[in-house]
Short mmCIF file of C-alpha atoms in Angstrom, two decimals:
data_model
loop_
_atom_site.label_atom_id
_atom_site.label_comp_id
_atom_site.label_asym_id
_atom_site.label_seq_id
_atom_site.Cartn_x
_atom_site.Cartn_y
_atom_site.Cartn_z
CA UNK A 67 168.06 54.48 112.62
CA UNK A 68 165.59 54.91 115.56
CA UNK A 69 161.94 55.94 115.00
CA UNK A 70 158.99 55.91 116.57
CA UNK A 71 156.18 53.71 114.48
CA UNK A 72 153.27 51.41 114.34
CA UNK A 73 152.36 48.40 112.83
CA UNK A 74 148.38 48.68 112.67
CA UNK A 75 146.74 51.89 113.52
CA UNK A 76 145.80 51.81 117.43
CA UNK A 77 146.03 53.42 120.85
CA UNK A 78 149.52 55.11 121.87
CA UNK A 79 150.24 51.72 123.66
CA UNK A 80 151.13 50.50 120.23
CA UNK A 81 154.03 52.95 119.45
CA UNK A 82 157.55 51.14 119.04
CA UNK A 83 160.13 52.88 119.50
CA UNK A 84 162.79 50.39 117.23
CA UNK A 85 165.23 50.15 114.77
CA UNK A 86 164.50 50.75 111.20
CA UNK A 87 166.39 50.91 107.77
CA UNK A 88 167.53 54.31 106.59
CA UNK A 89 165.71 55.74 103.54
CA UNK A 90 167.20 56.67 100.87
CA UNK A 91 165.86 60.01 98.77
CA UNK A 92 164.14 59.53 95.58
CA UNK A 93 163.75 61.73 92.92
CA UNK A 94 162.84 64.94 93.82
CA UNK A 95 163.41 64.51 97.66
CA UNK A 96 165.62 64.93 100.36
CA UNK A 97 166.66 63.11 103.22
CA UNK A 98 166.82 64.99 106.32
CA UNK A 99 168.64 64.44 109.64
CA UNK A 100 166.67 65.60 112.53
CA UNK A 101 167.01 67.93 114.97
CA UNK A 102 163.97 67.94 116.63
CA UNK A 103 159.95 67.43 115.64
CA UNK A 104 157.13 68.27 117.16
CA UNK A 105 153.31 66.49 118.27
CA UNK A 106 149.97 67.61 116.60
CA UNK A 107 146.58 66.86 117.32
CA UNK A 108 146.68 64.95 114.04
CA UNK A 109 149.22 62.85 114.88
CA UNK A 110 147.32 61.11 117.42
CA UNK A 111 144.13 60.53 115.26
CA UNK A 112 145.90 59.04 112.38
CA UNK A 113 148.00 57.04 114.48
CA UNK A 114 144.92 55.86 116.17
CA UNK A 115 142.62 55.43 112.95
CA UNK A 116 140.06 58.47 113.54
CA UNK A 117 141.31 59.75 110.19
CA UNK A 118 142.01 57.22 107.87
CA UNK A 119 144.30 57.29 105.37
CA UNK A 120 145.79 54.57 103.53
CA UNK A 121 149.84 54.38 105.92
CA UNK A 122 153.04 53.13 104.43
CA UNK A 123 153.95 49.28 106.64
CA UNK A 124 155.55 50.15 109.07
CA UNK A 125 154.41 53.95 109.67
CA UNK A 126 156.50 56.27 111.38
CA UNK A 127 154.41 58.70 113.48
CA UNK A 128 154.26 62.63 113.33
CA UNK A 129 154.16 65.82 110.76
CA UNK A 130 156.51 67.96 111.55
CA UNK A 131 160.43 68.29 111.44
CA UNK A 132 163.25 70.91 111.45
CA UNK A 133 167.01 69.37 111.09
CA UNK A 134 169.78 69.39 108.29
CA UNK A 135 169.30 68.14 105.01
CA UNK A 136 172.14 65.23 105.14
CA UNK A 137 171.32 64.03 101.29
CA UNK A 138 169.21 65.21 98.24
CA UNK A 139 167.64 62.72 95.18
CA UNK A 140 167.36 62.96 91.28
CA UNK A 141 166.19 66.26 89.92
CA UNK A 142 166.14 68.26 93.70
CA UNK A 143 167.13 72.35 93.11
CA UNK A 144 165.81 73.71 95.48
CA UNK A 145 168.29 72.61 98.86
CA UNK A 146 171.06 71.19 99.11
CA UNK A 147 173.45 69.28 101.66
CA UNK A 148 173.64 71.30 104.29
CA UNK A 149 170.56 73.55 104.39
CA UNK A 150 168.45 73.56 107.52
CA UNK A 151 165.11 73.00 107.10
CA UNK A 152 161.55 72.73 108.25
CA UNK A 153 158.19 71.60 107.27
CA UNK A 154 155.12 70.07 107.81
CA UNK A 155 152.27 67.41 105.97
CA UNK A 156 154.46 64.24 106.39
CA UNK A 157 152.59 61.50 108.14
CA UNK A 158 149.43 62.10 105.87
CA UNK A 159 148.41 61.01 102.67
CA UNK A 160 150.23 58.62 102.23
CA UNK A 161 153.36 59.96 103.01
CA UNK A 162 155.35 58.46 105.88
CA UNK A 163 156.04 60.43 109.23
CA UNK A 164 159.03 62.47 110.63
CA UNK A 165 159.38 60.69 114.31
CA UNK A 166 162.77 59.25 113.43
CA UNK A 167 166.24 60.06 113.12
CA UNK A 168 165.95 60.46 109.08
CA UNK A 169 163.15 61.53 107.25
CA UNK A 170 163.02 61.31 103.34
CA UNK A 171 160.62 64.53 102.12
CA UNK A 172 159.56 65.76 99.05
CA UNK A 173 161.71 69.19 98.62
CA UNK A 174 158.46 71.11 97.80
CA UNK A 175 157.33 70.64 101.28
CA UNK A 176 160.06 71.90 103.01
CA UNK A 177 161.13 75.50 103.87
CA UNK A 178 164.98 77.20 104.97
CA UNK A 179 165.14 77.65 108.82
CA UNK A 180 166.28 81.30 109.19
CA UNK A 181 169.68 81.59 110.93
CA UNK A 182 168.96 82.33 114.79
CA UNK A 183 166.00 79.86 114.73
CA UNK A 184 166.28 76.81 116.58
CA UNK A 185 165.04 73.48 115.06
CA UNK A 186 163.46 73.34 118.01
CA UNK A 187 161.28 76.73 117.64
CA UNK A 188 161.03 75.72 113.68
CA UNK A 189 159.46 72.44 114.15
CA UNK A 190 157.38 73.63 117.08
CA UNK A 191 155.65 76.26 114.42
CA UNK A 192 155.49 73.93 111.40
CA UNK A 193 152.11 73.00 111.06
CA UNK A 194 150.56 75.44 113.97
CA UNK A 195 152.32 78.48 111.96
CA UNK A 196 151.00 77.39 108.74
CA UNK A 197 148.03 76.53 109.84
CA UNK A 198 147.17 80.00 111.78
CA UNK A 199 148.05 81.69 108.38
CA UNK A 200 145.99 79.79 106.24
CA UNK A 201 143.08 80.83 108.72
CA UNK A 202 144.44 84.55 108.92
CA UNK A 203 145.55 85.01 105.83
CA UNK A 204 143.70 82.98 103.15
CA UNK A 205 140.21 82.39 104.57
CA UNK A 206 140.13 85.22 106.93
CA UNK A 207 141.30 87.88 104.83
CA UNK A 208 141.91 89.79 108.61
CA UNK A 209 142.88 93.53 107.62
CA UNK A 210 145.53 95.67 109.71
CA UNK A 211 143.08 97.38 112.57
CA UNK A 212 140.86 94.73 112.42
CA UNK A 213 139.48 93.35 115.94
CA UNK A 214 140.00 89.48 115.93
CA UNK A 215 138.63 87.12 119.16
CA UNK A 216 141.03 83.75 119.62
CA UNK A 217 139.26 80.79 121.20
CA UNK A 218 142.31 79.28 123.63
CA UNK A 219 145.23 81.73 123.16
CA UNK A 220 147.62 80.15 124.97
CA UNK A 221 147.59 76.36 123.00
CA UNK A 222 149.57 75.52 120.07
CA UNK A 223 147.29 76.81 117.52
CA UNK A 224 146.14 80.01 119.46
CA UNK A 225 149.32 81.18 120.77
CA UNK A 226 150.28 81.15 117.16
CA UNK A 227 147.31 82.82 116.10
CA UNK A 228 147.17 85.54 118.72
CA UNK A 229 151.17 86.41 117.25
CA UNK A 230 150.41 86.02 113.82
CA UNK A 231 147.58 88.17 114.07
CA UNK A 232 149.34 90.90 115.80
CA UNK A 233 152.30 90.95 113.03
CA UNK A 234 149.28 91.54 110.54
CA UNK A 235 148.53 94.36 112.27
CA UNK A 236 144.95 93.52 114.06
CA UNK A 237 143.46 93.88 117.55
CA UNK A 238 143.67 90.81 119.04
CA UNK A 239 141.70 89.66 121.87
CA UNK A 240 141.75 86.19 123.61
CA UNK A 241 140.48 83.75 126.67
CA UNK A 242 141.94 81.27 128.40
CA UNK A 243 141.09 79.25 131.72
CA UNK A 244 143.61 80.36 134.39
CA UNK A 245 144.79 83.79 135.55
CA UNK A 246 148.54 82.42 134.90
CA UNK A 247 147.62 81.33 130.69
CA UNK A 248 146.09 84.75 130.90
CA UNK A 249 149.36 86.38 131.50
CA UNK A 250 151.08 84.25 129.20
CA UNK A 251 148.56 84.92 126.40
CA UNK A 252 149.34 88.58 127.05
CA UNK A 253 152.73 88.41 127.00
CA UNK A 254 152.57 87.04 123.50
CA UNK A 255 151.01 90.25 122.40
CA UNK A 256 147.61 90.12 123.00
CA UNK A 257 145.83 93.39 123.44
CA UNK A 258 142.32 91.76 125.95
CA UNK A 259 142.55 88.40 127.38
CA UNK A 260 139.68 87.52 129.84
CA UNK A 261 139.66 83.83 132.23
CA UNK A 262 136.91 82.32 130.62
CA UNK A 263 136.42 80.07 133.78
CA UNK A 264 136.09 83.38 136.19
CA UNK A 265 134.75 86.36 134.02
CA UNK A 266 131.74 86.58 131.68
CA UNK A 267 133.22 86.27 128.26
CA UNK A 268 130.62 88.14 126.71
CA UNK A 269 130.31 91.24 128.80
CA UNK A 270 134.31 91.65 128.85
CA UNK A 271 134.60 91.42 125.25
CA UNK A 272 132.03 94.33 124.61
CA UNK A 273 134.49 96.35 126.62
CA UNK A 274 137.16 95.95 124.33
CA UNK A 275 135.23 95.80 120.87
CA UNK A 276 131.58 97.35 121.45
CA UNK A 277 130.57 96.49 118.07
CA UNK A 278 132.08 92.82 117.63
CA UNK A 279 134.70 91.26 117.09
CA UNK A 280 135.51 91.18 112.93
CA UNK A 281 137.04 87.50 113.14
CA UNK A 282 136.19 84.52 115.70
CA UNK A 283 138.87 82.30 115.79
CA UNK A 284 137.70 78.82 117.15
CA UNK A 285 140.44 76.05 118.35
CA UNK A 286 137.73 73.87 120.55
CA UNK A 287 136.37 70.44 118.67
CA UNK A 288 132.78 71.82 119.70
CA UNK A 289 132.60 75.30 118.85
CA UNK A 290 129.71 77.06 120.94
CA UNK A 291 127.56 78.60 118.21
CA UNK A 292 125.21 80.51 119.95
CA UNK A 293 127.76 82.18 122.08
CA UNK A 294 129.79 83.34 119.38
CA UNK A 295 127.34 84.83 116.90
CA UNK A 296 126.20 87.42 119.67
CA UNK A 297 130.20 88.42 119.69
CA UNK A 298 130.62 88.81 116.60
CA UNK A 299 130.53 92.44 114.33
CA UNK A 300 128.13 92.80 111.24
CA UNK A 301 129.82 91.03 108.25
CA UNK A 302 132.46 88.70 110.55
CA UNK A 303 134.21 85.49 109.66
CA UNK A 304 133.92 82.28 111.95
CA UNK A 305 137.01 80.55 111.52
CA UNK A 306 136.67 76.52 112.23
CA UNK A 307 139.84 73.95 112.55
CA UNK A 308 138.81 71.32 114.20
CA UNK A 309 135.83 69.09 115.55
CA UNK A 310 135.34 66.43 112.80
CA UNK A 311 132.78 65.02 115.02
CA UNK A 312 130.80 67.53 116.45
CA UNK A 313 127.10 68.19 115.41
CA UNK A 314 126.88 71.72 117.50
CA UNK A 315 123.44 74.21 117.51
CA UNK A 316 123.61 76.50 114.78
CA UNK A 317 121.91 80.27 114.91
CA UNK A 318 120.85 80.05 111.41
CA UNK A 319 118.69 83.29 111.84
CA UNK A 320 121.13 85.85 113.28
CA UNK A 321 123.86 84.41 111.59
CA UNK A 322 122.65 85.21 108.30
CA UNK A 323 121.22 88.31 109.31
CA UNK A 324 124.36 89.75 110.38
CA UNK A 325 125.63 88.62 106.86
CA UNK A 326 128.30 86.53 108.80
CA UNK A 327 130.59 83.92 107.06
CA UNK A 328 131.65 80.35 108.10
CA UNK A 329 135.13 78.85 107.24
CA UNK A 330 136.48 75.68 107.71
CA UNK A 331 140.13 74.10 106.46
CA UNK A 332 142.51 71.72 106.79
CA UNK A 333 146.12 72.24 106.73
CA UNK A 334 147.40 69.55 105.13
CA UNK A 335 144.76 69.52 102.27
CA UNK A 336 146.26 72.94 100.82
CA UNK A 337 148.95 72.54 98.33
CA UNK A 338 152.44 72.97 98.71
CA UNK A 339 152.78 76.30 96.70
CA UNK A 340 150.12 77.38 99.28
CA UNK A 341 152.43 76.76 101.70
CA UNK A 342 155.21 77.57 100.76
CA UNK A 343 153.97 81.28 100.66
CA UNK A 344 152.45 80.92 104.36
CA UNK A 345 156.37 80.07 105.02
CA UNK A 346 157.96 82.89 103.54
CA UNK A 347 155.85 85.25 106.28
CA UNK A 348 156.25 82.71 109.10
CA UNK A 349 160.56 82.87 108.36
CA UNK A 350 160.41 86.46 107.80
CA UNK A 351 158.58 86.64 111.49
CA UNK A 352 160.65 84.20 112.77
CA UNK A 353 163.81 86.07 112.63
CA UNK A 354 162.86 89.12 113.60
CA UNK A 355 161.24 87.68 116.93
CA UNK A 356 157.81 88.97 115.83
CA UNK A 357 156.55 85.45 115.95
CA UNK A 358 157.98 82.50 118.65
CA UNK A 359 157.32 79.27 119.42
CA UNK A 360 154.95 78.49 122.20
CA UNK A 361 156.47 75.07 123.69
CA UNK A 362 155.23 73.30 126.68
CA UNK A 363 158.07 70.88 126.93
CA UNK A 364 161.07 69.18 125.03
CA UNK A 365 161.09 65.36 125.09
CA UNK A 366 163.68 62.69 123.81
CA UNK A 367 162.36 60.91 120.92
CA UNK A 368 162.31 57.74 122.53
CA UNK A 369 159.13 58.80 124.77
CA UNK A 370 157.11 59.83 121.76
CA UNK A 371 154.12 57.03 123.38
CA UNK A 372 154.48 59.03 126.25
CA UNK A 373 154.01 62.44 124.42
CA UNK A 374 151.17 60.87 122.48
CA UNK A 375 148.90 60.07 125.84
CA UNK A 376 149.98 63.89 127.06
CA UNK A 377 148.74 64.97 123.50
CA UNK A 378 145.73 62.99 123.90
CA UNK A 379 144.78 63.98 127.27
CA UNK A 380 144.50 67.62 126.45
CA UNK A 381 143.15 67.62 123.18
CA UNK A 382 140.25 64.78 123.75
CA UNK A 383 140.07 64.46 127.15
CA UNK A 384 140.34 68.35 128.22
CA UNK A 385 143.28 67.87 130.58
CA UNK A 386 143.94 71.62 130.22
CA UNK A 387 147.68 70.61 130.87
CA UNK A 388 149.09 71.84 127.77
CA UNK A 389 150.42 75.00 127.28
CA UNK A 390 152.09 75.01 123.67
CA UNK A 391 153.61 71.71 121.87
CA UNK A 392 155.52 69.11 123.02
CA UNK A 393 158.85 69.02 121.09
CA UNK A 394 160.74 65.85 120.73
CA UNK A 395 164.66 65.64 119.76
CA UNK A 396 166.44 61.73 118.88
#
């Protein structure tokens, strides 16, 4: 089969794009044929070594995947030959990655595609979808009427957020850096967006929620403290996902006086029975068009180097060229 993998963790330079044996299913997995996947952050740092993990020889890049479950191991009940699927948290842990024609997945971490979803939209909302529901849902407890403030509502995270939020019943209000994302972000249901690179952010957001906002949601890898606390409504949750290096100011004092909370996760540390009940929202959402994928472009598989270094570029260099996730189909 083809698949996209490294050797030794390193740059995107060091992606092959090669032949390699077809697995075969084990007990208590599947193997499924793909139909498209889908680049995280994530992807990049583990392929590059920021996060280390001990990675199968050779490791196949990438998390996510949405195709057809071609062949099922030992002991498997819960699909069967046939299904379409998606999921997330391969790639991690241990586990090897989805950028290849087969992927062999533990059933537990895979979830039914609902008919009139694409494998395309599927994979594209895999780990963004659960992610932006762990965040909602399980840390942020956010409450219908609730007045929630998204960081970047137009990236791969955000625009999920921003959607997810509004099928929960919230306010939602949003920034992003051109008057064109700022239309976009809108169309995706958000009630304010501001251009953070034109407008005060501040001043624009008292318009819309005088008192604060009840939930910051924060998608940079430096999160500006001091300008968020100010924003936020007595008794608020900061929401953090990313910036593993970042040492930022911290407001201890009117934090704490405002009886604010701080919350940080990571997706692919929460169990699978965890996520398997952010799924069963995300499908429901899914097929009744409440919740869509927010993709920037569809690439073959073979360019998955290429994807990489676009991934890269906008997530630690700031290219601001990203609006959604790059998809990628064999």
């Amino acid at each position: 089969m083809k698949a996209a993998y490294v050797k030794t963790p390193g740059p995107a330079e060091s992606i092959i794009y090669g032949e390699l044996p077809v697995p075969e299913p084990g007990a208590g997995q599947v193997r499924v044929k793909t139909g498209a996947v889908a680049v995280n952050p994530v992807d990049t740092y583990v392929r590059a070594g920021m996060v280390a993990f001990e990675l199968p020889n050779p490791f196949i890049v990438g998390c996510d995947v949405a195709g057809v479950v071609e062949a099922v191991g030992p002991g498997v009940t819960r699909h069967r030959v046939g299904d379409r699927v998606w999921g997330s948290n391969q790639g991690l842990l241990g586990r090897q990655g989805t950028f290849a024609e087969f992927s062999v997945i533990g059933e537990e971490w895979l979830h039914r595609t609902p008919d009139g979803v694409s494998d395309e939209a599927a994979a594209a909302l895999s780990l963004v979808g659960i992610t932006a529901h762990l965040g909602l849902v399980g840390r942020g407890k956010l409450q219908p009427g609730e007045t929630i403030f998204v960081m970047g509502g137009t990236g791969g995270v955000g625009s999920t957020v921003v959607q997810l939020a509004k099928a929960l019943g919230a306010r939602v209000a949003a920034c992003c850096g051109t008057d064109e994302k700022v239309a976009e972000c809108r169309a995706l249901g958000a009630d304010f967006v501001v251009n953070y690179k034109t407008e005060d952010v501040a001043a624009r957001l008292r318009e819309f929620a005088p008192e604060g906002v009840d939930l910051f949601w924060e998608t940079r890898r430096v999160p500006d403290f001091d300008a968020a606390v100010p924003m936020m409504r007595r008794n608020g949750r900061f929401i953090l996902m990313a910036g593993r290096d970042a040492r930022p100011q911290f407001p201890v004092g009117p934090f704490y006086v405002k009886g604010l909370s701080l919350h940080g996760f990571v997706m692919f540390m929460e169990p699978a029975v965890v996520q398997e009940a952010c799924a069963a929202d995300l499908n429901r959402w899914m097929a009744s068009g409440q919740v869509r994928a927010r993709i920037d472009r569809v690439l073959p598989l073979s360019e998955t180097r290429q994807a990489h270094e676009i991934q890269e570029a906008a997530t630690i260099g700031g290219s601001g060229t990203l609006a959604g996730k790059i998809v990628l189909k064999p």
